[in-house]
Coordinates of N, CA and C in Angstrom, one line a residue:
Chain A
E1 N 0.8 -1.2 0.0 CA 0.0 0.0 0.0 C 0.9 1.3 0.0
F2 N 0.5 2.2 -0.8 CA 1.2 3.4 -1.0 C 0.8 4.3 0.2
V3 N 1.8 4.8 1.0 CA 1.6 5.6 2.2 C 2.3 6.9 2.1
L4 N 1.6 8.0 2.4 CA 2.2 9.3 2.4 C 2.2 9.8 3.8
T5 N 3.4 10.2 4.3 CA 3.5 10.7 5.7 C 3.9 12.1 5.7
Q6 N 3.0 13.0 6.3 CA 3.3 14.4 6.4 C 3.8 14.8 7.7
S7 N 4.7 15.7 7.7 CA 5.3 16.3 9.0 C 5.5 17.8 8.8
P8 N 5.4 18.5 9.9 CA 4.9 18.0 11.2 C 3.4 17.9 11.2
G9 N 2.7 17.4 12.2 CA 1.3 17.3 12.2 C 0.7 18.7 12.4
T10 N 1.3 19.5 13.2 CA 0.9 20.9 13.4 C 2.1 21.8 13.4
L11 N 1.9 23.0 12.8 CA 2.9 24.0 12.7 C 2.4 25.3 13.2
S12 N 3.0 25.7 14.3 CA 2.5 27.0 15.0 C 3.4 28.1 14.6
L13 N 2.9 29.0 13.8 CA 3.7 30.1 13.3 C 2.9 31.4 13.4
S14 N 3.5 32.5 13.1 CA 2.9 33.8 13.0 C 2.8 34.4 11.6
P15 N 1.9 35.3 11.3 CA 1.9 35.9 10.0 C 3.3 36.5 9.7
G16 N 3.7 36.3 8.4 CA 5.0 36.9 8.0 C 6.1 35.8 8.1
E17 N 5.9 34.8 8.9 CA 6.9 33.7 9.0 C 6.9 32.8 7.8
R18 N 7.9 32.0 7.7 CA 8.0 31.0 6.7 C 7.5 29.6 7.2
A19 N 6.8 28.9 6.3 CA 6.3 27.6 6.7 C 6.9 26.6 5.7
T20 N 7.4 25.5 6.3 CA 7.9 24.4 5.5 C 7.3 23.1 5.9
L21 N 6.5 22.5 4.9 CA 5.8 21.3 5.2 C 6.4 20.2 4.4
S22 N 6.4 19.0 4.9 CA 7.1 17.8 4.3 C 6.0 16.7 4.0
C23 N 6.3 16.0 2.9 CA 5.4 14.9 2.6 C 6.4 13.8 2.1
R24 N 6.4 12.6 2.7 CA 7.3 11.6 2.4 C 6.5 10.3 1.9
A25 N 6.9 9.8 0.8 CA 6.2 8.6 0.3 C 6.9 7.3 0.6
S26 N 6.1 6.3 0.8 CA 6.7 5.0 1.1 C 7.4 4.3 -0.1
Q27 N 7.1 4.8 -1.3 CA 7.8 4.3 -2.5 C 7.8 5.5 -3.5
S28 N 8.7 5.4 -4.4 CA 8.8 6.5 -5.4 C 7.6 6.8 -6.2
I29 N 7.3 8.1 -6.3 CA 6.1 8.5 -7.1 C 6.4 8.7 -8.5
N30 N 5.8 7.9 -9.4 CA 6.2 8.0 -10.8 C 5.7 9.3 -11.4
N31 N 6.5 9.9 -12.3 CA 6.1 11.1 -13.0 C 5.8 12.3 -12.1
N32 N 6.2 12.2 -10.8 CA 5.9 13.3 -9.9 C 4.5 13.6 -9.8
Y33 N 3.6 12.6 -9.8 CA 2.2 12.8 -9.7 C 1.8 13.1 -8.2
L34 N 2.3 14.2 -7.7 CA 2.2 14.6 -6.3 C 1.6 16.0 -6.3
A35 N 0.5 16.1 -5.6 CA -0.2 17.4 -5.5 C -0.3 17.9 -4.1
W36 N -0.5 19.2 -3.9 CA -0.8 19.7 -2.6 C -2.1 20.5 -2.6
Y37 N -2.8 20.3 -1.5 CA -4.1 21.0 -1.4 C -4.1 21.8 0.0
Q38 N -4.9 22.9 -0.1 CA -5.2 23.6 1.1 C -6.7 23.4 1.5
Q39 N -7.0 23.2 2.7 CA -8.4 23.0 3.1 C -8.7 23.9 4.3
K40 N -9.8 24.7 4.2 CA -10.3 25.5 5.4 C -11.6 24.9 5.9
P41 N -11.9 25.1 7.1 CA -13.1 24.5 7.7 C -14.4 24.7 6.9
G42 N -15.1 23.6 6.6 CA -16.3 23.7 5.9 C -16.2 23.9 4.4
Q43 N -15.0 23.8 3.9 CA -14.8 23.9 2.5 C -14.1 22.7 1.9
G44 N -14.3 22.6 0.5 CA -13.6 21.5 -0.2 C -12.1 22.0 -0.4
P45 N -11.2 21.0 -0.6 CA -9.8 21.3 -0.8 C -9.6 22.2 -2.0
R46 N -8.6 23.0 -2.0 CA -8.1 23.9 -3.1 C -6.8 23.4 -3.6
L47 N -6.7 23.2 -4.9 CA -5.4 22.7 -5.5 C -4.4 23.8 -5.4
L48 N -3.2 23.5 -4.9 CA -2.1 24.5 -4.8 C -1.0 24.1 -5.8
F49 N -0.7 22.8 -6.0 CA 0.3 22.4 -6.9 C 0.0 21.0 -7.4
Y50 N 0.4 20.7 -8.6 CA 0.3 19.4 -9.2 C 1.7 19.1 -9.8
G51 N 2.0 17.9 -10.1 CA 3.3 17.6 -10.7 C 4.4 18.0 -9.8
S52 N 4.2 18.0 -8.5 CA 5.1 18.5 -7.4 C 5.3 20.0 -7.3
S53 N 5.4 20.6 -8.5 CA 5.9 22.1 -8.4 C 5.1 23.0 -9.4
T54 N 4.1 22.5 -10.1 CA 3.4 23.3 -11.0 C 2.2 24.0 -10.3
R55 N 2.2 25.3 -10.3 CA 1.2 26.1 -9.6 C 0.1 26.5 -10.6
P56 N -1.2 26.1 -10.3 CA -2.3 26.5 -11.1 C -2.5 28.0 -11.1
T57 N -3.1 28.5 -12.2 CA -3.4 29.9 -12.2 C -4.2 30.4 -11.0
G58 N -3.8 31.5 -10.4 CA -4.5 32.1 -9.3 C -3.9 31.8 -8.0
I59 N -2.9 30.8 -7.9 CA -2.2 30.5 -6.6 C -1.1 31.5 -6.5
P60 N -1.1 32.2 -5.3 CA 0.0 33.2 -5.1 C 1.4 32.6 -5.1
D61 N 2.4 33.4 -5.6 CA 3.7 32.9 -5.7 C 4.5 32.8 -4.4
R62 N 3.8 33.2 -3.3 CA 4.5 32.9 -2.0 C 4.4 31.4 -1.7
F63 N 3.6 30.7 -2.4 CA 3.6 29.2 -2.3 C 4.5 28.6 -3.3
S64 N 5.3 27.7 -2.9 CA 6.2 26.9 -3.8 C 6.2 25.4 -3.4
G65 N 6.3 24.6 -4.4 CA 6.4 23.2 -4.2 C 7.6 22.6 -4.9
S66 N 8.2 21.6 -4.2 CA 9.4 21.0 -4.8 C 9.5 19.5 -4.4
G67 N 10.5 18.9 -4.9 CA 10.7 17.5 -4.6 C 10.5 16.5 -5.7
S68 N 11.0 15.3 -5.5 CA 10.8 14.2 -6.5 C 11.1 12.9 -5.8
G69 N 10.6 11.8 -6.5 CA 10.9 10.5 -5.9 C 10.0 10.2 -4.7
T70 N 10.6 10.3 -3.5 CA 9.8 10.0 -2.3 C 9.7 11.2 -1.3
D71 N 10.4 12.3 -1.6 CA 10.4 13.5 -0.7 C 10.0 14.7 -1.4
F72 N 9.0 15.3 -0.8 CA 8.3 16.5 -1.4 C 8.1 17.6 -0.3
T73 N 8.2 18.9 -0.7 CA 8.1 20.0 0.2 C 7.1 21.0 -0.3
L74 N 6.3 21.6 0.6 CA 5.5 22.7 0.3 C 6.0 23.9 1.2
T75 N 6.4 25.0 0.6 CA 6.9 26.1 1.3 C 6.0 27.3 1.1
I76 N 5.7 28.0 2.2 CA 5.0 29.3 2.1 C 6.0 30.3 2.6
S77 N 6.4 31.2 1.8 CA 7.5 32.1 2.1 C 7.2 33.1 3.2
R78 N 6.0 33.7 3.2 CA 5.6 34.6 4.2 C 4.1 34.4 4.4
L79 N 3.8 33.9 5.6 CA 2.4 33.5 5.9 C 1.5 34.8 5.9
E80 N 0.4 34.7 5.2 CA -0.7 35.7 5.3 C -1.8 35.1 6.2
P81 N -2.6 36.0 6.7 CA -3.7 35.5 7.6 C -4.6 34.4 7.0
E82 N -4.8 34.5 5.7 CA -5.7 33.5 5.0 C -5.0 32.2 4.8
D83 N -3.7 32.1 5.1 CA -2.9 30.8 4.8 C -3.1 29.8 6.0
F84 N -3.7 30.3 7.1 CA -3.8 29.4 8.2 C -4.9 28.4 7.9
A85 N -4.5 27.1 7.8 CA -5.4 26.1 7.2 C -4.7 24.7 7.4
V86 N -5.4 23.7 6.8 CA -4.8 22.3 6.8 C -4.3 22.1 5.4
Y87 N -3.2 21.5 5.3 CA -2.6 21.2 4.0 C -2.4 19.7 3.8
F88 N -2.8 19.2 2.6 CA -2.7 17.7 2.4 C -1.8 17.5 1.1
C89 N -1.0 16.5 1.2 CA -0.4 16.0 -0.1 C -1.2 14.9 -0.6
H90 N -1.1 14.6 -1.9 CA -1.9 13.6 -2.6 C -1.1 13.1 -3.8
Q91 N -0.9 11.7 -3.8 CA -0.3 11.1 -5.0 C -1.5 10.6 -5.8
Y92 N -1.6 11.0 -7.1 CA -2.8 10.7 -7.9 C -2.4 9.8 -9.1
G93 N -1.5 8.9 -8.8 CA -1.2 7.9 -9.8 C -2.2 6.7 -9.8
S94 N -1.7 5.5 -10.0 CA -2.6 4.4 -10.2 C -3.4 4.0 -8.9
S95 N -2.9 4.2 -7.8 CA -3.6 3.9 -6.5 C -3.5 5.1 -5.6
P96 N -4.4 6.1 -5.9 CA -4.3 7.4 -5.2 C -4.4 7.3 -3.7
T97 N -3.6 8.1 -3.0 CA -3.6 8.2 -1.5 C -3.4 9.6 -1.1
F98 N -3.8 9.9 0.1 CA -3.6 11.3 0.7 C -2.7 11.1 1.9
G99 N -1.9 12.2 2.2 CA -1.3 12.3 3.5 C -2.3 12.7 4.6
Q100 N -1.9 12.6 5.8 CA -2.9 12.8 6.9 C -3.1 14.3 7.2
G101 N -2.3 15.1 6.6 CA -2.5 16.6 6.8 C -1.5 17.2 7.7
T102 N -1.2 18.5 7.5 CA -0.5 19.4 8.4 C -1.3 20.6 8.6
K103 N -1.6 20.9 9.9 CA -2.4 22.1 10.3 C -1.4 23.2 10.5
V104 N -1.6 24.3 9.8 CA -0.8 25.5 10.1 C -1.6 26.4 10.9
E105 N -1.2 26.7 12.2 CA -2.0 27.5 13.1 C -1.2 28.6 13.6
Chain B
E1 N -17.4 29.6 -15.5 CA -16.8 29.2 -14.3 C -17.0 27.7 -14.0
V2 N -15.9 27.0 -13.8 CA -16.0 25.5 -13.5 C -16.6 25.4 -12.1
Q3 N -17.6 24.5 -12.0 CA -18.3 24.3 -10.7 C -18.7 22.8 -10.6
L4 N -18.6 22.3 -9.4 CA -19.2 21.0 -9.1 C -20.0 21.2 -7.9
V5 N -21.3 21.0 -8.0 CA -22.3 21.2 -7.0 C -22.8 19.9 -6.5
Q6 N -22.7 19.6 -5.2 CA -23.1 18.4 -4.6 C -24.4 18.5 -3.9
S7 N -25.1 17.4 -3.8 CA -26.4 17.4 -3.1 C -26.2 17.6 -1.6
G8 N -27.3 17.8 -0.9 CA -27.2 18.3 0.5 C -27.1 17.2 1.5
T9 N -27.0 17.6 2.8 CA -26.8 16.7 3.9 C -27.8 15.7 4.0
E10 N -27.4 14.4 4.3 CA -28.3 13.3 4.4 C -28.2 12.7 5.8
V11 N -29.3 12.4 6.4 CA -29.3 11.7 7.7 C -30.1 10.4 7.5
K12 N -29.4 9.3 7.7 CA -30.0 8.0 7.4 C -29.8 7.0 8.6
K13 N -30.5 5.9 8.5 CA -30.4 4.8 9.5 C -29.5 3.7 8.9
P14 N -28.8 3.0 9.7 CA -28.1 1.8 9.2 C -29.0 0.9 8.5
G15 N -28.5 0.4 7.3 CA -29.2 -0.6 6.5 C -30.0 0.1 5.4
E16 N -30.1 1.4 5.5 CA -30.8 2.2 4.4 C -29.9 2.4 3.2
S17 N -30.5 2.6 2.1 CA -29.8 2.9 0.8 C -29.7 4.5 0.7
L18 N -28.8 4.9 -0.2 CA -28.6 6.3 -0.4 C -27.9 6.5 -1.7
R19 N -28.2 7.6 -2.4 CA -27.5 8.0 -3.6 C -27.3 9.5 -3.4
I20 N -26.0 10.0 -3.5 CA -25.7 11.4 -3.5 C -25.2 11.8 -4.9
S21 N -25.3 13.1 -5.2 CA -25.0 13.5 -6.6 C -24.0 14.6 -6.6
C22 N -23.4 14.8 -7.8 CA -22.4 15.8 -8.1 C -22.6 16.3 -9.5
E23 N -23.1 17.6 -9.6 CA -23.4 18.1 -10.9 C -22.3 19.1 -11.4
G24 N -21.8 18.9 -12.6 CA -20.8 19.7 -13.1 C -21.3 20.8 -14.1
S25 N -20.7 21.9 -14.1 CA -21.0 23.0 -15.1 C -19.8 23.8 -15.4
G26 N -19.8 24.4 -16.5 CA -18.7 25.3 -16.9 C -17.6 24.6 -17.6
F27 N -17.7 23.3 -17.9 CA -16.7 22.5 -18.6 C -17.3 21.4 -19.3
M28 N -16.6 20.7 -20.2 CA -17.1 19.6 -20.9 C -17.0 18.3 -20.0
F29 N -18.1 18.0 -19.4 CA -18.2 17.0 -18.4 C -17.7 15.7 -18.9
S30 N -18.0 15.2 -20.1 CA -17.6 13.9 -20.6 C -16.2 13.8 -20.9
S31 N -15.4 14.9 -20.8 CA -14.0 14.8 -21.1 C -13.2 14.5 -19.8
Y32 N -13.8 14.3 -18.7 CA -13.2 14.2 -17.4 C -13.6 12.9 -16.7
W33 N -12.7 12.5 -15.8 CA -13.1 11.5 -14.7 C -13.7 12.4 -13.6
I34 N -14.6 11.7 -12.9 CA -15.1 12.3 -11.6 C -14.6 11.4 -10.5
T35 N -13.8 11.9 -9.6 CA -13.3 11.2 -8.5 C -14.0 11.5 -7.2
W36 N -14.1 10.5 -6.3 CA -14.8 10.7 -5.1 C -13.8 10.4 -3.9
M37 N -14.0 11.2 -2.9 CA -13.2 11.1 -1.7 C -14.1 11.2 -0.5
R38 N -13.7 10.6 0.6 CA -14.4 10.8 1.9 C -13.5 11.3 3.0
Q39 N -14.1 12.0 3.9 CA -13.3 12.6 5.0 C -14.2 12.4 6.3
I40 N -13.6 11.5 7.1 CA -14.3 11.3 8.4 C -13.9 12.5 9.3
P41 N -14.9 13.0 10.1 CA -14.7 14.2 10.9 C -13.4 14.3 11.6
G42 N -12.6 15.3 11.4 CA -11.3 15.5 12.1 C -10.2 14.7 11.5
K43 N -10.5 13.9 10.4 CA -9.4 13.1 9.8 C -9.1 13.5 8.4
G44 N -8.2 12.8 7.9 CA -7.7 13.1 6.5 C -8.6 12.6 5.5
L45 N -8.2 12.7 4.2 CA -9.0 12.3 3.1 C -8.7 10.9 2.7
E46 N -9.7 10.2 2.2 CA -9.5 8.8 1.6 C -10.1 8.8 0.2
W47 N -9.2 8.3 -0.7 CA -9.7 8.2 -2.1 C -10.6 7.0 -2.2
M48 N -11.8 7.2 -2.8 CA -12.8 6.1 -2.9 C -12.8 5.4 -4.3
G49 N -12.6 6.3 -5.3 CA -12.7 5.7 -6.7 C -12.9 6.8 -7.7
R50 N -12.9 6.5 -9.0 CA -13.2 7.5 -10.0 C -13.9 6.8 -11.1
I51 N -14.6 7.6 -11.9 CA -15.4 7.1 -13.0 C -15.2 8.0 -14.2
D52 N -15.0 7.4 -15.3 CA -14.8 8.1 -16.6 C -16.2 8.6 -17.1
A53 N -16.4 9.9 -17.1 CA -17.7 10.4 -17.5 C -18.1 10.1 -18.9
S54 N -17.1 9.7 -19.8 CA -17.4 9.5 -21.2 C -18.0 8.1 -21.4
D55 N -17.5 7.1 -20.6 CA -17.9 5.7 -20.9 C -18.3 4.9 -19.6
S56 N -18.2 5.6 -18.5 CA -18.6 5.0 -17.2 C -17.6 3.9 -16.7
F57 N -16.4 3.9 -17.3 CA -15.4 3.0 -16.8 C -15.0 3.4 -15.3
T58 N -14.9 2.5 -14.4 CA -14.7 2.8 -13.0 C -13.4 2.2 -12.5
K59 N -12.9 2.8 -11.5 CA -11.7 2.3 -10.8 C -12.0 2.6 -9.3
Y60 N -12.0 1.5 -8.5 CA -12.3 1.7 -7.1 C -11.1 1.5 -6.2
N61 N -11.1 2.1 -5.0 CA -10.2 1.8 -4.0 C -10.4 0.3 -3.6
P62 N -9.5 -0.6 -3.6 CA -9.7 -2.0 -3.3 C -10.3 -2.2 -1.9
S63 N -10.0 -1.3 -1.0 CA -10.6 -1.5 0.4 C -12.0 -1.2 0.4
L64 N -12.6 -0.5 -0.6 CA -14.0 -0.2 -0.6 C -14.8 -0.9 -1.7
Q65 N -14.1 -1.7 -2.5 CA -14.8 -2.4 -3.6 C -16.0 -3.2 -3.1
G66 N -17.1 -3.0 -3.7 CA -18.3 -3.7 -3.4 C -19.2 -3.0 -2.3
Q67 N -18.6 -2.0 -1.7 CA -19.4 -1.3 -0.7 C -20.1 -0.1 -1.2
V68 N -19.6 0.5 -2.3 CA -20.2 1.6 -3.0 C -20.2 1.4 -4.5
T69 N -21.1 2.2 -5.1 CA -21.2 2.1 -6.6 C -21.1 3.5 -7.2
L70 N -20.3 3.7 -8.1 CA -20.2 5.0 -8.9 C -20.9 4.9 -10.2
S71 N -21.6 5.9 -10.5 CA -22.3 6.0 -11.8 C -22.3 7.4 -12.3
V72 N -22.7 7.6 -13.6 CA -22.7 8.9 -14.2 C -23.8 9.0 -15.2
D73 N -24.4 10.1 -15.3 CA -25.4 10.4 -16.4 C -24.8 11.6 -17.1
K74 N -24.1 11.4 -18.2 CA -23.4 12.5 -18.9 C -24.4 13.4 -19.5
S75 N -25.7 12.9 -19.8 CA -26.7 13.8 -20.4 C -27.1 15.0 -19.6
I76 N -26.9 14.8 -18.3 CA -27.2 15.9 -17.3 C -25.9 16.3 -16.5
S77 N -24.8 15.8 -17.0 CA -23.5 16.2 -16.4 C -23.5 16.0 -14.8
T78 N -23.9 14.8 -14.5 CA -24.1 14.5 -13.1 C -23.5 13.1 -12.8
A79 N -22.7 13.1 -11.7 CA -22.1 11.8 -11.2 C -22.8 11.4 -9.9
Y80 N -22.8 10.1 -9.6 CA -23.5 9.7 -8.4 C -22.6 8.7 -7.6
L81 N -22.8 8.7 -6.3 CA -22.2 7.8 -5.4 C -23.3 7.1 -4.6
Q82 N -23.4 5.8 -4.6 CA -24.5 5.2 -3.9 C -24.1 4.0 -3.1
W83 N -24.9 3.8 -2.0 CA -24.8 2.7 -1.1 C -26.1 1.9 -1.1
S84 N -26.0 0.6 -1.0 CA -27.2 -0.2 -0.9 C -27.6 -0.5 0.5
S85 N -26.6 -0.4 1.4 CA -26.9 -0.7 2.8 C -25.9 0.1 3.7
L86 N -26.3 1.2 4.2 CA -25.4 2.1 5.0 C -25.0 1.5 6.3
K87 N -23.8 1.8 6.8 CA -23.3 1.5 8.1 C -23.0 2.7 8.8
A88 N -22.9 2.7 10.2 CA -22.5 3.8 10.9 C -21.2 4.4 10.5
S89 N -20.3 3.4 10.1 CA -18.9 3.8 9.7 C -18.9 4.6 8.4
D90 N -20.0 4.7 7.7 CA -20.1 5.5 6.5 C -20.3 7.0 6.8
T91 N -20.5 7.3 8.1 CA -20.6 8.7 8.4 C -19.4 9.5 8.1
A92 N -19.5 10.5 7.2 CA -18.4 11.2 6.7 C -18.9 12.3 5.8
T93 N -18.0 13.2 5.4 CA -18.2 14.2 4.3 C -17.6 13.6 3.1
Y94 N -18.4 13.6 2.0 CA -18.0 13.1 0.7 C -17.8 14.2 -0.3
Y95 N -16.7 14.1 -1.0 CA -16.3 15.1 -2.0 C -16.2 14.5 -3.3
C96 N -16.7 15.2 -4.4 CA -16.3 14.8 -5.7 C -15.4 15.9 -6.3
A97 N -14.6 15.5 -7.3 CA -13.7 16.4 -7.9 C -13.5 15.9 -9.4
R98 N -13.2 16.9 -10.2 CA -12.9 16.5 -11.6 C -11.5 16.2 -11.8
Y99 N -11.2 15.2 -12.7 CA -9.8 14.8 -12.9 C -9.6 14.6 -14.4
S100 N -8.6 15.2 -15.0 CA -8.4 15.1 -16.4 C -7.8 13.7 -16.8
G101 N -7.3 13.0 -15.8 CA -6.7 11.7 -16.1 C -5.2 11.8 -16.5
S102 N -4.7 13.0 -16.5 CA -3.3 13.2 -16.9 C -2.5 13.8 -15.8
Y103 N -1.6 14.6 -16.2 CA -0.6 15.2 -15.2 C -1.2 16.2 -14.2
I104 N -2.4 16.7 -14.6 CA -3.0 17.7 -13.7 C -3.9 17.0 -12.7
A105 N -3.6 17.2 -11.4 CA -4.3 16.6 -10.4 C -5.8 17.0 -10.3
P106 N -6.6 16.3 -9.6 CA -8.0 16.8 -9.4 C -8.0 18.2 -9.0
D107 N -8.6 19.1 -9.9 CA -8.5 20.5 -9.7 C -9.7 21.3 -9.1
S108 N -10.8 20.9 -9.5 CA -12.0 21.5 -9.0 C -12.8 20.5 -8.2
W109 N -13.2 21.0 -7.0 CA -13.9 20.1 -6.0 C -15.3 20.6 -5.7
G110 N -16.1 19.7 -5.4 CA -17.4 20.1 -4.9 C -17.3 20.6 -3.5
Q111 N -18.4 21.1 -3.0 CA -18.5 21.7 -1.6 C -18.6 20.6 -0.5
G112 N -18.8 19.4 -0.9 CA -18.9 18.3 0.0 C -20.4 18.0 0.4
T113 N -20.6 16.7 0.7 CA -22.0 16.2 1.2 C -21.7 15.5 2.5
L114 N -22.3 16.0 3.5 CA -22.3 15.3 4.8 C -23.3 14.2 4.9
V115 N -22.8 13.0 5.2 CA -23.7 11.8 5.4 C -23.6 11.4 6.8
I116 N -24.7 11.4 7.5 CA -24.8 10.9 8.9 C -25.6 9.6 8.9
V117 N -25.0 8.6 9.4 CA -25.7 7.3 9.6 C -25.8 7.0 11.1
S118 N -27.0 7.0 11.6 CA -27.2 6.8 13.0 C -28.6 6.2 13.3
S119 N -28.6 5.3 14.2 CA -29.9 4.7 14.6 C -30.7 5.6 15.5

């Protein structure tokens, strides 16, 4: 079974600080089919990155994604008040799975 | 504007059947897969399966195979998730999302449908 492990579980930061979130896969992700989502209470997830580092239109450039193989990182360079949320990684290959999430508070 | 609009909250008893819906607009529905996820309160997301809206080909999470059924009516741009016999453990919020089947991850998501199963 494909497992994604996110760390830390919770990140306590202040606006203006840098956030670094990690997602580690139990096996190599082919073609970098790794996405990041942001979820706020009562809402569906919002796609932040696909293909590890490709940002869809409309996602601010303070967000960056990187990594390949089994290790991936989401970085928020300077936290804005609206960035406090839960972030999930997702591998969307042949047997899709999600990480358990990192809460940025 | 691309939108996926899901049906409303459901409260059911164990053993009852249920079908929830996901209606797409603002895009060519039959060019996409519709993928379904569930989220137990306070927990992460679980991928349930996906259906090709063009031909109804399905792929299920092996851990859920046989417990749910995915279907689609492309004439009305609507996908469905159904249960024949609900269990208390099916209590969750269910999300649909569109997926191109390629390099772009599921990009537009519905607002979620809360299903509560309780006697």
